[in-house]
Amino acid sequence: FVIKALQVGDVGRARKGLQIIDDEKLNTPMAEHLRQRAGAPPATNPIGMIEWRRREKDEHEWVTNAQGFSLRLNKIEYYKEVGTMH
């Protein structure tokens, strides 16, 4: 929502969003770029990279939707959909 706030000229809202990012220690190079665009003060927490990993096969469930298409959901989302846990 920071990018959208900057697009519509709502710099105050963008700065609030950037402050939340900083408070939650989620600073990334993109957040730093947006901080400069918004003229926001420097982050108080270090800038890090987003860490990610590919999900293992056993972390997914395959479901078929009403149109007959197979969808791969992670298990948490799958169990939210079916409303049960094993």
Tab-separated table of N, CA and C in Angstrom:
chain	number	residue	atom	x	y	z
A	1	PHE	N	0.808	-1.194	0.000
A	1	PHE	CA	0.000	0.000	0.000
A	1	PHE	C	0.850	1.256	0.000
A	2	VAL	N	2.141	1.135	0.294
A	2	VAL	CA	3.031	2.291	0.279
A	2	VAL	C	3.145	2.837	-1.141
A	3	ILE	N	3.309	1.938	-2.101
A	3	ILE	CA	3.431	2.364	-3.493
A	3	ILE	C	2.148	3.062	-3.938
A	4	LYS	N	0.995	2.488	-3.611
A	4	LYS	CA	-0.284	3.078	-3.991
A	4	LYS	C	-0.448	4.460	-3.354
A	5	ALA	N	-0.071	4.589	-2.088
A	5	ALA	CA	-0.169	5.881	-1.411
A	5	ALA	C	0.701	6.922	-2.113
A	6	LEU	N	1.898	6.530	-2.529
A	6	LEU	CA	2.766	7.463	-3.247
A	6	LEU	C	2.189	7.821	-4.612
A	7	GLN	N	1.555	6.854	-5.281
A	7	GLN	CA	0.960	7.115	-6.592
A	7	GLN	C	-0.141	8.156	-6.518
A	8	VAL	N	-0.932	8.108	-5.447
A	8	VAL	CA	-2.039	9.066	-5.322
A	8	VAL	C	-1.629	10.331	-4.570
A	9	GLY	N	-0.351	10.419	-4.217
A	9	GLY	CA	0.153	11.627	-3.567
A	9	GLY	C	-0.080	11.701	-2.070
A	10	ASP	N	-0.459	10.592	-1.446
A	10	ASP	CA	-0.701	10.575	0.003
A	10	ASP	C	0.601	10.204	0.716
A	11	VAL	N	1.501	11.188	0.816
A	11	VAL	CA	2.829	10.954	1.379
A	11	VAL	C	2.743	10.589	2.863
A	12	GLY	N	1.809	11.180	3.584
A	12	GLY	CA	1.652	10.877	5.011
A	12	GLY	C	1.334	9.406	5.245
A	13	ARG	N	0.425	8.890	4.449
A	13	ARG	CA	0.060	7.474	4.577
A	13	ARG	C	1.235	6.576	4.196
A	14	ALA	N	1.959	6.964	3.150
A	14	ALA	CA	3.140	6.192	2.740
A	14	ALA	C	4.175	6.169	3.860
A	15	ARG	N	4.387	7.301	4.496
A	15	ARG	CA	5.363	7.361	5.595
A	15	ARG	C	4.924	6.492	6.772
A	16	LYS	N	3.620	6.487	7.065
A	16	LYS	CA	3.120	5.611	8.138
A	16	LYS	C	3.381	4.149	7.801
A	17	GLY	N	3.137	3.781	6.551
A	17	GLY	CA	3.394	2.416	6.120
A	17	GLY	C	4.866	2.057	6.234
A	18	LEU	N	5.720	2.970	5.849
A	18	LEU	CA	7.161	2.732	5.954
A	18	LEU	C	7.594	2.623	7.413
A	19	GLN	N	6.950	3.384	8.293
A	19	GLN	CA	7.272	3.284	9.717
A	19	GLN	C	6.885	1.914	10.255
A	20	ILE	N	5.742	1.393	9.808
A	20	ILE	CA	5.319	0.051	10.221
A	20	ILE	C	6.325	-0.984	9.730
A	21	ILE	N	6.766	-0.853	8.481
A	21	ILE	CA	7.773	-1.762	7.934
A	21	ILE	C	9.030	-1.726	8.792
A	22	ASP	N	9.449	-0.538	9.186
A	22	ASP	CA	10.639	-0.391	10.021
A	22	ASP	C	10.408	-0.985	11.409
A	23	ASP	N	9.259	-0.704	12.003
A	23	ASP	CA	8.952	-1.225	13.343
A	23	ASP	C	8.929	-2.747	13.368
A	24	GLU	N	8.460	-3.351	12.292
A	24	GLU	CA	8.378	-4.816	12.209
A	24	GLU	C	9.689	-5.444	11.730
A	25	LYS	N	10.703	-4.613	11.522
A	25	LYS	CA	12.038	-5.061	11.072
A	25	LYS	C	11.956	-5.800	9.737
A	26	LEU	N	11.178	-5.230	8.811
A	26	LEU	CA	11.000	-5.817	7.492
A	26	LEU	C	11.637	-4.960	6.401
A	27	ASN	N	12.625	-4.172	6.769
A	27	ASN	CA	13.265	-3.280	5.804
A	27	ASN	C	13.983	-4.054	4.713
A	28	THR	N	13.727	-3.668	3.474
A	28	THR	CA	14.369	-4.264	2.309
A	28	THR	C	14.916	-3.126	1.451
A	29	PRO	N	15.722	-3.451	0.452
A	29	PRO	CA	16.167	-2.395	-0.454
A	29	PRO	C	15.004	-1.641	-1.108
A	30	MET	N	13.905	-2.338	-1.428
A	30	MET	CA	12.743	-1.659	-2.014
A	30	MET	C	12.121	-0.685	-1.015
A	31	ALA	N	12.013	-1.095	0.238
A	31	ALA	CA	11.472	-0.195	1.265
A	31	ALA	C	12.360	1.036	1.399
A	32	GLU	N	13.663	0.850	1.287
A	32	GLU	CA	14.590	1.981	1.370
A	32	GLU	C	14.394	2.910	0.177
A	33	HIS	N	14.190	2.342	-0.992
A	33	HIS	CA	13.922	3.149	-2.190
A	33	HIS	C	12.637	3.962	-2.003
A	34	LEU	N	11.586	3.321	-1.496
A	34	LEU	CA	10.315	4.012	-1.266
A	34	LEU	C	10.462	5.071	-0.189
A	35	ARG	N	11.293	4.788	0.802
A	35	ARG	CA	11.555	5.758	1.871
A	35	ARG	C	12.157	7.029	1.277
A	36	GLN	N	13.078	6.870	0.346
A	36	GLN	CA	13.692	8.034	-0.308
A	36	GLN	C	12.669	8.787	-1.146
A	37	ARG	N	11.812	8.052	-1.873
A	37	ARG	CA	10.773	8.705	-2.682
A	37	ARG	C	9.797	9.495	-1.824
A	38	ALA	N	9.506	8.968	-0.627
A	38	ALA	CA	8.546	9.632	0.255
A	38	ALA	C	9.199	10.728	1.093
A	39	GLY	N	10.518	10.819	1.039
A	39	GLY	CA	11.215	11.803	1.867
A	39	GLY	C	11.119	11.469	3.340
A	40	ALA	N	11.003	10.186	3.640
A	40	ALA	CA	10.870	9.729	5.028
A	40	ALA	C	12.245	9.687	5.691
A	41	PRO	N	12.289	9.779	7.017
A	41	PRO	CA	13.581	9.687	7.708
A	41	PRO	C	14.195	8.301	7.542
A	42	PRO	N	15.495	8.178	7.758
A	42	PRO	CA	16.153	6.871	7.591
A	42	PRO	C	15.576	5.816	8.527
A	43	ALA	N	15.673	4.573	8.103
A	43	ALA	CA	15.190	3.453	8.917
A	43	ALA	C	16.050	3.309	10.161
A	44	THR	N	15.424	2.891	11.242
A	44	THR	CA	16.166	2.687	12.492
A	44	THR	C	16.679	1.260	12.619
A	45	ASN	N	16.115	0.351	11.832
A	45	ASN	CA	16.537	-1.046	11.842
A	45	ASN	C	17.320	-1.355	10.572
A	46	PRO	N	18.181	-2.366	10.610
A	46	PRO	CA	19.002	-2.672	9.434
A	46	PRO	C	18.165	-3.142	8.244
A	47	ILE	N	18.702	-2.903	7.066
A	47	ILE	CA	18.058	-3.335	5.838
A	47	ILE	C	18.519	-4.751	5.540
A	48	GLY	N	17.580	-5.635	5.299
A	48	GLY	CA	17.908	-7.037	5.023
A	48	GLY	C	17.285	-7.477	3.719
A	49	MET	N	17.574	-8.696	3.371
A	49	MET	CA	16.998	-9.282	2.160
A	49	MET	C	15.830	-10.179	2.562
A	50	ILE	N	14.897	-10.351	1.660
A	50	ILE	CA	13.782	-11.260	1.891
A	50	ILE	C	14.299	-12.676	1.730
A	51	GLU	N	14.065	-13.491	2.737
A	51	GLU	CA	14.494	-14.879	2.668
A	51	GLU	C	13.301	-15.732	2.245
A	52	TRP	N	13.531	-16.630	1.321
A	52	TRP	CA	12.466	-17.518	0.879
A	52	TRP	C	13.073	-18.856	0.508
A	53	ARG	N	12.219	-19.836	0.472
A	53	ARG	CA	12.631	-21.165	0.049
A	53	ARG	C	11.481	-21.792	-0.717
A	54	ARG	N	11.827	-22.699	-1.572
A	54	ARG	CA	10.799	-23.420	-2.317
A	54	ARG	C	10.104	-24.403	-1.376
A	55	ARG	N	8.779	-24.463	-1.454
A	55	ARG	CA	8.049	-25.404	-0.605
A	55	ARG	C	8.301	-26.831	-1.061
A	56	GLU	N	8.394	-27.721	-0.107
A	56	GLU	CA	8.566	-29.145	-0.403
A	56	GLU	C	7.251	-29.714	-0.908
A	57	LYS	N	7.313	-30.830	-1.624
A	57	LYS	CA	6.093	-31.449	-2.162
A	57	LYS	C	5.101	-31.804	-1.069
A	58	ASP	N	5.607	-32.249	0.079
A	58	ASP	CA	4.683	-32.654	1.148
A	58	ASP	C	4.030	-31.469	1.854
A	59	GLU	N	4.373	-30.249	1.464
A	59	GLU	CA	3.743	-29.062	2.038
A	59	GLU	C	2.569	-28.578	1.199
A	60	HIS	N	2.162	-29.349	0.175
A	60	HIS	CA	1.086	-28.962	-0.710
A	60	HIS	C	-0.021	-30.010	-0.733
A	61	GLU	N	-1.196	-29.561	-1.065
A	61	GLU	CA	-2.336	-30.435	-1.324
A	61	GLU	C	-2.902	-30.034	-2.675
A	62	TRP	N	-3.259	-31.010	-3.496
A	62	TRP	CA	-3.884	-30.729	-4.779
A	62	TRP	C	-5.385	-30.830	-4.633
A	63	VAL	N	-6.094	-29.819	-5.114
A	63	VAL	CA	-7.560	-29.831	-5.082
A	63	VAL	C	-8.072	-29.530	-6.489
A	64	THR	N	-9.303	-29.909	-6.741
A	64	THR	CA	-9.935	-29.607	-8.017
A	64	THR	C	-11.074	-28.638	-7.756
A	65	ASN	N	-11.065	-27.511	-8.469
A	65	ASN	CA	-12.122	-26.522	-8.254
A	65	ASN	C	-13.385	-26.891	-9.032
A	66	ALA	N	-14.409	-26.059	-8.907
A	66	ALA	CA	-15.707	-26.363	-9.521
A	66	ALA	C	-15.630	-26.449	-11.047
A	67	GLN	N	-14.660	-25.770	-11.657
A	67	GLN	CA	-14.512	-25.810	-13.111
A	67	GLN	C	-13.665	-26.994	-13.578
A	68	GLY	N	-13.175	-27.801	-12.643
A	68	GLY	CA	-12.400	-28.969	-12.990
A	68	GLY	C	-10.903	-28.743	-13.100
A	69	PHE	N	-10.438	-27.559	-12.717
A	69	PHE	CA	-9.013	-27.266	-12.764
A	69	PHE	C	-8.328	-27.726	-11.482
A	70	SER	N	-7.145	-28.301	-11.611
A	70	SER	CA	-6.367	-28.707	-10.440
A	70	SER	C	-5.606	-27.509	-9.905
A	71	LEU	N	-5.693	-27.305	-8.615
A	71	LEU	CA	-4.994	-26.210	-7.955
A	71	LEU	C	-4.068	-26.777	-6.886
A	72	ARG	N	-2.902	-26.180	-6.750
A	72	ARG	CA	-1.971	-26.594	-5.709
A	72	ARG	C	-2.025	-25.552	-4.602
A	73	LEU	N	-2.437	-25.974	-3.429
A	73	LEU	CA	-2.493	-25.080	-2.269
A	73	LEU	C	-1.485	-25.548	-1.243
A	74	ASN	N	-0.904	-24.576	-0.515
A	74	ASN	CA	-0.078	-25.032	0.592
A	74	ASN	C	-1.018	-25.583	1.652
A	75	LYS	N	-0.508	-26.434	2.514
A	75	LYS	CA	-1.385	-27.173	3.437
A	75	LYS	C	-2.172	-26.257	4.360
A	76	ILE	N	-1.587	-25.159	4.782
A	76	ILE	CA	-2.313	-24.250	5.672
A	76	ILE	C	-3.538	-23.697	4.961
A	77	GLU	N	-3.364	-23.236	3.708
A	77	GLU	CA	-4.495	-22.715	2.950
A	77	GLU	C	-5.504	-23.817	2.652
A	78	TYR	N	-5.028	-25.009	2.360
A	78	TYR	CA	-5.912	-26.138	2.085
A	78	TYR	C	-6.804	-26.415	3.290
A	79	TYR	N	-6.217	-26.480	4.463
A	79	TYR	CA	-7.008	-26.795	5.641
A	79	TYR	C	-7.942	-25.655	6.021
A	80	LYS	N	-7.588	-24.422	5.662
A	80	LYS	CA	-8.531	-23.319	5.847
A	80	LYS	C	-9.747	-23.528	4.952
A	81	GLU	N	-9.495	-23.994	3.706
A	81	GLU	CA	-10.584	-24.223	2.753
A	81	GLU	C	-11.501	-25.353	3.204
A	82	VAL	N	-10.926	-26.468	3.631
A	82	VAL	CA	-11.763	-27.610	3.991
A	82	VAL	C	-12.226	-27.559	5.448
A	83	GLY	N	-11.624	-26.683	6.239
A	83	GLY	CA	-12.070	-26.479	7.612
A	83	GLY	C	-11.730	-27.603	8.567
A	84	THR	N	-10.681	-28.323	8.320
A	84	THR	CA	-10.316	-29.432	9.203
A	84	THR	C	-8.809	-29.602	9.227
A	85	MET	N	-8.330	-30.219	10.228
A	85	MET	CA	-6.912	-30.551	10.331
A	85	MET	C	-6.797	-32.051	10.586
A	86	HIS	N	-5.791	-32.677	10.035
A	86	HIS	CA	-5.565	-34.121	10.267
A	86	HIS	C	-4.964	-34.326	11.631
